[in-house]
């Protein structure tokens, strides 16, 4: 479908240093003000606060825009990360805050800026794109597919005792002076994204309501990033993380409050959820083995940018992939399959499985912590 391009429209292109405020104005209008439920006060314009690691003067090349007569009318941000997995590092370009001004919709700008973002992600050397959205069918038309795996374990007073570890850990919320120690704990996780100490501090500050630290002999042994009753990230050895989460649950539970003192329609006691990779290792593996209730979700939408680079980055990789038109011929020894690009996403990252094709290799144990996601 062709669209009439307004006279004087520039882009898609990189954001200039004096255009960044316009990007934030547009994103806040579309994703905060216009998304406010009817009858409620306008939402706070928090995009700049929520995503300072994306929308900043050091990332202008990765902020893509359309400009009309000096006004930013369509924009998005790209956040570059590496996800270290047990089989190798996967380079990820996260898509953040695609926004089009209401007066410039139905001109094809969103599609054009997404295609420009695909090209930019490729030129950055990323293997895949990653985004979160509620309008999956729109992105499917651009080659994206729901994929990835994550779990949410649920704890209450009846099963919190099934967490590993004892009650011998000291709890503190004084995390800022220990941010460097906590970042080292993050880097020791089997699946993690390397962060500078400054980036770790920033993400904890902006992406959480509380950060709890478990101390042993005065040293940080584990940490948990918490928002509401959801643990969004943790780090540390299994026994230390388990002990810390028990202490965090006790802190959130307010056990002195009677279970009869509750608002109508509300639970008498809290439920704490812990968000984890979907893996049989570490904390999630322990919890699955012990039958702790959990539910499963895909992680978002993924687009393959560099299939050969991705296969070369993960070990072992006895997989051969050849692209023919819109399809990929995938072979594993004598086993071959012809897949569309979106079907290949499912093969590589799940959650759905391609029956009989390299079940020992796929899906990859890939997970990006919510604090890193945009």
CSV table of C-alpha atoms in Angstrom, one decimal:
chain,number,residue,atom,x,y,z
A,1,UNK,CA,0.0,0.0,0.0
A,2,UNK,CA,1.4,3.4,-0.9
A,3,UNK,CA,1.0,6.5,1.3
A,4,UNK,CA,1.1,10.2,0.5
A,5,UNK,CA,4.2,11.6,2.2
A,6,UNK,CA,3.6,15.1,3.7
A,7,UNK,CA,5.7,17.8,2.2
A,8,UNK,CA,8.7,18.7,4.4
A,9,UNK,CA,8.7,15.3,6.2
A,10,UNK,CA,12.2,14.2,7.1
A,11,UNK,CA,13.2,10.6,8.0
A,12,UNK,CA,13.5,8.0,9.1
A,13,UNK,CA,16.8,9.0,10.5
A,14,UNK,CA,18.8,9.4,13.7
A,15,UNK,CA,17.8,11.8,16.4
A,16,UNK,CA,19.7,15.1,16.6
A,17,UNK,CA,20.8,16.4,20.0
A,18,UNK,CA,18.2,19.1,20.1
A,19,UNK,CA,15.4,16.8,19.0
A,20,UNK,CA,15.6,14.5,22.0
A,21,UNK,CA,13.1,16.6,24.0
A,22,UNK,CA,10.6,16.3,21.2
A,23,UNK,CA,11.0,12.5,21.2
A,24,UNK,CA,10.2,12.4,24.9
A,25,UNK,CA,7.3,14.8,24.4
A,26,UNK,CA,5.8,12.5,21.7
A,27,UNK,CA,6.4,9.3,23.7
A,28,UNK,CA,4.8,10.7,26.8
A,29,UNK,CA,1.8,12.0,24.8
A,30,UNK,CA,1.2,8.7,23.1
A,31,UNK,CA,2.2,6.2,25.8
A,32,UNK,CA,1.2,8.1,28.9
A,33,UNK,CA,-1.4,10.9,28.3
A,34,UNK,CA,-3.4,9.2,25.6
A,35,UNK,CA,-3.2,5.8,27.4
A,36,UNK,CA,-4.8,7.2,30.5
A,37,UNK,CA,-8.1,5.3,31.2
A,38,UNK,CA,-11.2,7.4,30.8
A,39,UNK,CA,-12.2,9.2,33.9
A,40,UNK,CA,-8.8,9.2,35.5
A,41,UNK,CA,-6.3,12.0,35.8
A,42,UNK,CA,-3.7,12.1,33.1
A,43,UNK,CA,-0.8,9.7,33.7
A,44,UNK,CA,2.5,11.3,34.7
A,45,UNK,CA,5.0,11.8,31.8
A,46,UNK,CA,7.5,9.2,33.0
A,47,UNK,CA,9.2,8.0,29.7
A,48,UNK,CA,12.4,9.9,30.4
A,49,UNK,CA,12.5,8.6,34.0
A,50,UNK,CA,11.6,5.0,33.0
A,51,UNK,CA,14.1,4.7,30.1
A,52,UNK,CA,17.1,7.0,30.7
A,53,UNK,CA,19.4,4.3,29.4
A,54,UNK,CA,17.6,4.5,26.0
A,55,UNK,CA,16.7,8.2,25.6
A,56,UNK,CA,19.9,10.0,26.4
A,57,UNK,CA,22.5,12.0,24.3
A,58,UNK,CA,24.9,9.1,24.1
A,59,UNK,CA,22.3,6.9,22.2
A,60,UNK,CA,21.1,9.3,19.6
A,61,UNK,CA,22.1,7.1,16.6
A,62,UNK,CA,19.8,4.4,18.1
A,63,UNK,CA,16.8,6.8,18.5
A,64,UNK,CA,15.1,6.9,15.1
A,65,UNK,CA,12.7,9.7,14.1
A,66,UNK,CA,10.4,11.3,11.5
A,67,UNK,CA,10.3,15.1,11.7
A,68,UNK,CA,7.8,17.4,10.1
A,69,UNK,CA,8.5,21.2,10.1
A,70,UNK,CA,10.7,20.8,13.2
A,71,UNK,CA,8.3,18.6,15.2
A,72,UNK,CA,9.1,14.9,16.0
A,73,UNK,CA,6.0,13.1,14.7
A,74,UNK,CA,7.1,9.4,14.9
A,75,UNK,CA,9.9,7.8,16.9
A,76,UNK,CA,11.3,4.8,18.6
A,77,UNK,CA,14.4,3.9,20.6
A,78,UNK,CA,16.8,0.9,20.3
A,79,UNK,CA,18.7,-0.4,23.3
A,80,UNK,CA,21.7,-2.6,22.7
A,81,UNK,CA,22.6,-5.4,25.0
A,82,UNK,CA,24.4,-8.8,25.1
A,83,UNK,CA,22.6,-11.7,26.8
A,84,UNK,CA,25.1,-14.2,28.0
A,85,UNK,CA,23.7,-17.7,27.9
A,86,UNK,CA,25.3,-21.1,28.8
A,87,UNK,CA,25.9,-21.6,25.1
A,88,UNK,CA,27.3,-18.2,24.2
A,89,UNK,CA,26.4,-14.5,23.9
A,90,UNK,CA,23.4,-13.3,21.9
A,91,UNK,CA,23.4,-9.7,20.8
A,92,UNK,CA,20.0,-8.0,21.2
A,93,UNK,CA,18.5,-4.8,19.9
A,94,UNK,CA,15.5,-4.0,22.0
A,95,UNK,CA,12.8,-1.8,20.5
A,96,UNK,CA,11.4,0.8,22.9
A,97,UNK,CA,8.4,3.2,22.7
A,98,UNK,CA,7.3,3.2,19.1
A,99,UNK,CA,5.0,6.3,18.9
A,100,UNK,CA,3.3,8.2,16.2
A,101,UNK,CA,1.5,11.5,16.7
A,102,UNK,CA,-2.3,11.0,16.3
A,103,UNK,CA,-2.4,13.6,13.5
A,104,UNK,CA,0.2,11.6,11.5
A,105,UNK,CA,-1.3,8.1,11.7
A,106,UNK,CA,-2.3,6.0,8.7
A,107,UNK,CA,0.6,7.4,6.7
A,108,UNK,CA,2.7,4.2,7.1
A,109,UNK,CA,5.3,6.0,9.3
A,110,UNK,CA,5.3,3.3,12.0
A,111,UNK,CA,6.1,0.6,9.4
A,112,UNK,CA,8.8,2.7,7.7
A,113,UNK,CA,10.5,3.5,11.0
A,114,UNK,CA,10.4,-0.1,12.1
A,115,UNK,CA,12.0,-1.2,8.8
A,116,UNK,CA,14.6,1.5,9.4
A,117,UNK,CA,15.1,0.1,12.9
A,118,UNK,CA,15.6,-3.4,11.5
A,119,UNK,CA,18.4,-2.0,9.3
A,120,UNK,CA,19.9,-0.2,12.2
A,121,UNK,CA,19.8,-3.3,14.4
A,122,UNK,CA,21.5,-5.2,11.7
A,123,UNK,CA,24.2,-2.6,11.2
A,124,UNK,CA,24.8,-2.6,14.9
A,125,UNK,CA,25.7,-6.3,14.7
A,126,UNK,CA,22.7,-7.6,16.7
A,127,UNK,CA,21.5,-11.1,16.2
A,128,UNK,CA,17.9,-10.5,17.1
A,129,UNK,CA,15.4,-7.8,17.9
A,130,UNK,CA,13.2,-8.0,21.0
A,131,UNK,CA,10.1,-6.0,22.0
A,132,UNK,CA,7.0,-6.2,24.2
A,133,UNK,CA,3.6,-5.3,22.8
A,134,UNK,CA,-0.2,-5.9,23.0
A,135,UNK,CA,-0.7,-5.6,19.2
A,136,UNK,CA,1.2,-8.7,18.1
A,137,UNK,CA,-0.5,-9.0,14.8
A,138,UNK,CA,0.9,-5.7,13.6
A,139,UNK,CA,4.4,-6.8,14.3
A,140,UNK,CA,3.9,-10.3,12.9
A,141,UNK,CA,3.4,-8.6,9.5
A,142,UNK,CA,6.9,-7.2,9.9
A,143,UNK,CA,8.4,-10.6,10.7
A,144,UNK,CA,8.2,-10.6,14.5
A,145,UNK,CA,6.9,-13.6,16.5
A,146,UNK,CA,6.0,-14.2,20.1
A,147,UNK,CA,8.8,-16.2,21.6
A,148,UNK,CA,11.1,-16.8,24.5
A,149,UNK,CA,10.3,-18.3,27.9
A,150,UNK,CA,9.9,-17.1,31.4
A,151,UNK,CA,8.3,-18.3,34.6
A,152,UNK,CA,6.5,-16.7,37.6
A,153,UNK,CA,6.7,-18.7,40.8
A,154,UNK,CA,4.1,-17.9,43.5
A,155,UNK,CA,4.7,-18.0,47.2
A,156,UNK,CA,2.4,-17.5,50.2
A,157,UNK,CA,2.6,-18.4,53.9
A,158,UNK,CA,1.9,-22.0,53.1
A,159,UNK,CA,4.8,-22.7,50.7
A,160,UNK,CA,7.5,-20.0,51.3
A,161,UNK,CA,9.2,-22.6,53.5
A,162,UNK,CA,10.1,-24.6,50.3
A,163,UNK,CA,12.6,-21.9,49.3
A,164,UNK,CA,16.2,-23.2,49.9
A,165,UNK,CA,18.3,-21.8,52.6
A,166,UNK,CA,17.7,-21.0,56.3
A,167,UNK,CA,16.8,-17.9,58.2
A,168,UNK,CA,20.3,-16.9,59.0
A,169,UNK,CA,20.7,-14.1,56.5
A,170,UNK,CA,20.7,-10.4,57.5
A,171,UNK,CA,18.2,-8.2,55.5
A,172,UNK,CA,18.9,-4.6,54.5
A,173,UNK,CA,17.6,-2.1,51.9
A,174,UNK,CA,20.8,-0.2,52.0
A,175,UNK,CA,21.8,-1.3,48.5
A,176,UNK,CA,23.2,1.8,46.9
A,177,UNK,CA,26.5,1.7,48.8
A,178,UNK,CA,26.8,-2.0,47.7
A,179,UNK,CA,25.9,-1.6,44.0
A,180,UNK,CA,29.3,-2.7,42.8
A,181,UNK,CA,29.1,-5.9,44.9
A,182,UNK,CA,25.5,-6.6,43.6
A,183,UNK,CA,26.6,-6.1,40.0
A,184,UNK,CA,29.2,-8.8,40.5
A,185,UNK,CA,26.5,-11.1,41.8
A,186,UNK,CA,24.5,-10.3,38.7
A,187,UNK,CA,27.4,-11.1,36.4
A,188,UNK,CA,27.8,-14.5,38.1
A,189,UNK,CA,24.2,-15.6,37.0
A,190,UNK,CA,24.3,-18.2,34.3
A,191,UNK,CA,22.1,-16.0,32.1
A,192,UNK,CA,22.8,-12.3,32.4
A,193,UNK,CA,23.6,-9.0,30.5
A,194,UNK,CA,26.9,-7.4,31.4
A,195,UNK,CA,26.4,-3.9,32.9
A,196,UNK,CA,28.7,-1.3,34.1
A,197,UNK,CA,28.4,-0.4,37.8
A,198,UNK,CA,26.8,2.9,36.8
A,199,UNK,CA,24.3,1.1,34.5
A,200,UNK,CA,23.4,-1.4,37.2
A,201,UNK,CA,22.8,1.4,39.7
A,202,UNK,CA,20.6,3.3,37.2
A,203,UNK,CA,18.5,0.2,36.4
A,204,UNK,CA,17.9,-0.7,40.0
A,205,UNK,CA,17.0,2.9,40.8
A,206,UNK,CA,14.5,3.3,38.0
A,207,UNK,CA,13.1,-0.2,37.6
A,208,UNK,CA,12.3,-1.2,41.2
A,209,UNK,CA,10.5,0.1,44.2
A,210,UNK,CA,12.9,-1.7,46.6
A,211,UNK,CA,16.2,-3.5,46.4
A,212,UNK,CA,16.8,-5.9,49.2
A,213,UNK,CA,20.3,-7.2,50.1
A,214,UNK,CA,21.1,-10.3,52.0
A,215,UNK,CA,24.2,-10.0,54.1
A,216,UNK,CA,26.5,-12.6,55.5
A,217,UNK,CA,29.3,-11.4,57.8
A,218,UNK,CA,28.7,-7.9,56.5
A,219,UNK,CA,29.1,-8.8,52.9
A,220,UNK,CA,26.5,-8.9,50.2
A,221,UNK,CA,25.6,-12.5,49.4
A,222,UNK,CA,22.4,-12.0,47.4
A,223,UNK,CA,20.0,-9.3,46.2
A,224,UNK,CA,16.4,-9.0,45.0
A,225,UNK,CA,14.9,-6.2,42.9
A,226,UNK,CA,11.2,-5.9,43.9
A,227,UNK,CA,8.2,-4.0,42.5
A,228,UNK,CA,5.0,-4.4,44.5
A,229,UNK,CA,5.0,-8.1,45.4
A,230,UNK,CA,7.0,-9.1,42.3
A,231,UNK,CA,10.7,-10.0,42.5
A,232,UNK,CA,11.9,-8.9,39.0
A,233,UNK,CA,15.5,-9.8,39.4
A,234,UNK,CA,17.8,-11.6,41.9
A,235,UNK,CA,21.4,-12.6,42.2
A,236,UNK,CA,23.5,-14.8,44.4
A,237,UNK,CA,24.1,-18.5,45.2
A,238,UNK,CA,21.0,-20.7,45.4
A,239,UNK,CA,21.0,-21.0,49.2
A,240,UNK,CA,21.7,-17.3,49.7
A,241,UNK,CA,18.9,-16.2,47.2
A,242,UNK,CA,16.4,-18.6,48.8
A,243,UNK,CA,17.2,-17.3,52.3
A,244,UNK,CA,16.9,-13.7,51.1
A,245,UNK,CA,13.6,-14.4,49.4
A,246,UNK,CA,12.2,-15.9,52.6
A,247,UNK,CA,13.2,-12.7,54.5
A,248,UNK,CA,11.8,-10.5,51.7
A,249,UNK,CA,8.5,-12.4,52.0
A,250,UNK,CA,8.4,-11.8,55.7
A,251,UNK,CA,9.1,-8.1,55.2
A,252,UNK,CA,6.3,-7.7,52.6
A,253,UNK,CA,3.8,-10.0,54.4
A,254,UNK,CA,3.0,-7.8,57.5
A,255,UNK,CA,2.3,-11.0,59.5
A,256,UNK,CA,1.1,-9.0,62.5
A,257,UNK,CA,-2.0,-8.0,60.5
A,258,UNK,CA,-5.0,-10.3,61.2
A,259,UNK,CA,-6.3,-12.2,58.2
A,260,UNK,CA,-9.8,-11.0,59.0
A,261,UNK,CA,-8.7,-7.4,58.6
A,262,UNK,CA,-8.9,-7.1,54.8
A,263,UNK,CA,-10.8,-5.0,52.2
A,264,UNK,CA,-13.7,-6.7,50.4
A,265,UNK,CA,-12.5,-8.7,47.4
A,266,UNK,CA,-8.8,-8.7,48.6
A,267,UNK,CA,-6.7,-11.6,49.7
A,268,UNK,CA,-6.2,-12.0,53.4
A,269,UNK,CA,-2.5,-12.5,52.9
A,270,UNK,CA,0.0,-11.6,50.2
A,271,UNK,CA,1.3,-13.7,47.4
A,272,UNK,CA,4.8,-13.0,46.3
A,273,UNK,CA,5.8,-13.8,42.8
A,274,UNK,CA,9.4,-14.4,41.6
A,275,UNK,CA,10.1,-13.9,37.9
A,276,UNK,CA,12.8,-16.3,36.5
A,277,UNK,CA,14.3,-17.8,33.4
A,278,UNK,CA,12.6,-21.0,32.3
A,279,UNK,CA,15.5,-23.3,33.0
A,280,UNK,CA,16.2,-26.5,35.0
A,281,UNK,CA,19.3,-24.9,36.6
A,282,UNK,CA,19.6,-22.7,39.6
A,283,UNK,CA,16.6,-21.3,41.5
A,284,UNK,CA,13.9,-22.1,38.9
A,285,UNK,CA,15.2,-25.7,38.5
A,286,UNK,CA,15.1,-26.1,42.3
A,287,UNK,CA,11.6,-24.7,42.6
A,288,UNK,CA,10.3,-26.8,39.7
A,289,UNK,CA,11.7,-29.9,41.2
A,290,UNK,CA,10.0,-29.2,44.5
A,291,UNK,CA,6.6,-28.5,42.8
A,292,UNK,CA,6.3,-24.8,43.7
A,293,UNK,CA,3.3,-23.4,41.7
A,294,UNK,CA,4.3,-21.4,38.7
A,295,UNK,CA,2.9,-20.2,35.4
A,296,UNK,CA,4.6,-19.8,32.1
A,297,UNK,CA,4.7,-16.9,29.6
A,298,UNK,CA,6.5,-16.1,26.4
A,299,UNK,CA,9.0,-13.2,26.9
A,300,UNK,CA,7.9,-10.9,24.2
A,301,UNK,CA,8.3,-10.8,20.4
A,302,UNK,CA,11.5,-11.7,18.6
A,303,UNK,CA,12.7,-10.9,15.1
A,304,UNK,CA,15.7,-12.7,13.6
A,305,UNK,CA,18.2,-10.2,12.2
A,306,UNK,CA,21.4,-12.3,11.7
A,307,UNK,CA,20.6,-16.0,11.7
A,308,UNK,CA,24.1,-17.1,10.6
A,309,UNK,CA,25.7,-14.9,13.3
A,310,UNK,CA,23.3,-16.2,15.9
A,311,UNK,CA,24.0,-19.9,15.0
A,312,UNK,CA,27.7,-19.1,15.1
A,313,UNK,CA,27.5,-17.5,18.5
A,314,UNK,CA,25.9,-20.5,20.3
A,315,UNK,CA,27.8,-23.7,21.0
A,316,UNK,CA,27.5,-26.4,19.9
A,317,UNK,CA,25.9,-25.6,16.6
A,318,UNK,CA,25.9,-28.5,14.1
A,319,UNK,CA,23.0,-26.8,12.4
A,320,UNK,CA,23.1,-25.6,8.8
A,321,UNK,CA,20.7,-22.9,7.7
A,322,UNK,CA,20.1,-21.7,4.1
A,323,UNK,CA,17.7,-19.0,3.2
A,324,UNK,CA,15.6,-19.3,0.1
A,325,UNK,CA,13.2,-16.5,-0.5
A,326,UNK,CA,11.0,-16.1,2.6
A,327,UNK,CA,11.9,-19.6,4.0
A,328,UNK,CA,14.9,-21.3,5.7
A,329,UNK,CA,16.1,-24.8,5.0
A,330,UNK,CA,17.4,-26.1,8.4
A,331,UNK,CA,19.4,-29.3,8.6
A,332,UNK,CA,20.7,-31.3,11.6
A,333,UNK,CA,22.6,-34.2,10.0
A,334,UNK,CA,20.0,-36.1,8.0
A,335,UNK,CA,17.1,-34.3,9.5
A,336,UNK,CA,15.8,-31.3,7.5
A,337,UNK,CA,13.0,-28.9,7.8
A,338,UNK,CA,11.8,-26.0,5.8
A,339,UNK,CA,10.5,-23.2,8.0
A,340,UNK,CA,9.3,-19.6,7.6
A,341,UNK,CA,11.2,-16.9,9.4
A,342,UNK,CA,8.6,-16.8,12.2
A,343,UNK,CA,8.6,-20.6,12.6
A,344,UNK,CA,12.4,-20.5,12.9
A,345,UNK,CA,12.0,-18.0,15.7
A,346,UNK,CA,9.9,-20.6,17.5
A,347,UNK,CA,12.5,-23.4,16.9
A,348,UNK,CA,15.4,-21.3,18.3
A,349,UNK,CA,13.7,-19.7,21.2
A,350,UNK,CA,10.4,-21.6,21.9
A,351,UNK,CA,8.2,-21.9,23.7
A,352,UNK,CA,6.6,-24.2,21.1
A,353,UNK,CA,8.9,-27.0,19.9
A,354,UNK,CA,9.5,-28.3,16.4
A,355,UNK,CA,8.9,-32.1,16.9
A,356,UNK,CA,12.0,-34.3,16.3
A,357,UNK,CA,14.4,-31.5,15.4
A,358,UNK,CA,17.5,-31.1,17.6
A,359,UNK,CA,15.5,-31.3,20.9
A,360,UNK,CA,18.9,-31.4,22.8
A,361,UNK,CA,19.9,-28.0,21.3
A,362,UNK,CA,16.6,-26.0,21.0
A,363,UNK,CA,15.1,-23.9,22.3
A,364,UNK,CA,18.1,-21.9,23.5
A,365,UNK,CA,18.1,-21.0,27.2
A,366,UNK,CA,17.7,-17.3,26.4
A,367,UNK,CA,16.3,-14.9,29.0
A,368,UNK,CA,16.6,-11.1,29.4
A,369,UNK,CA,15.9,-9.9,32.9
A,370,UNK,CA,13.0,-7.4,33.1
A,371,UNK,CA,15.3,-4.7,34.3
A,372,UNK,CA,17.1,-4.9,31.0
A,373,UNK,CA,14.0,-5.1,28.8
A,374,UNK,CA,12.6,-2.0,27.1
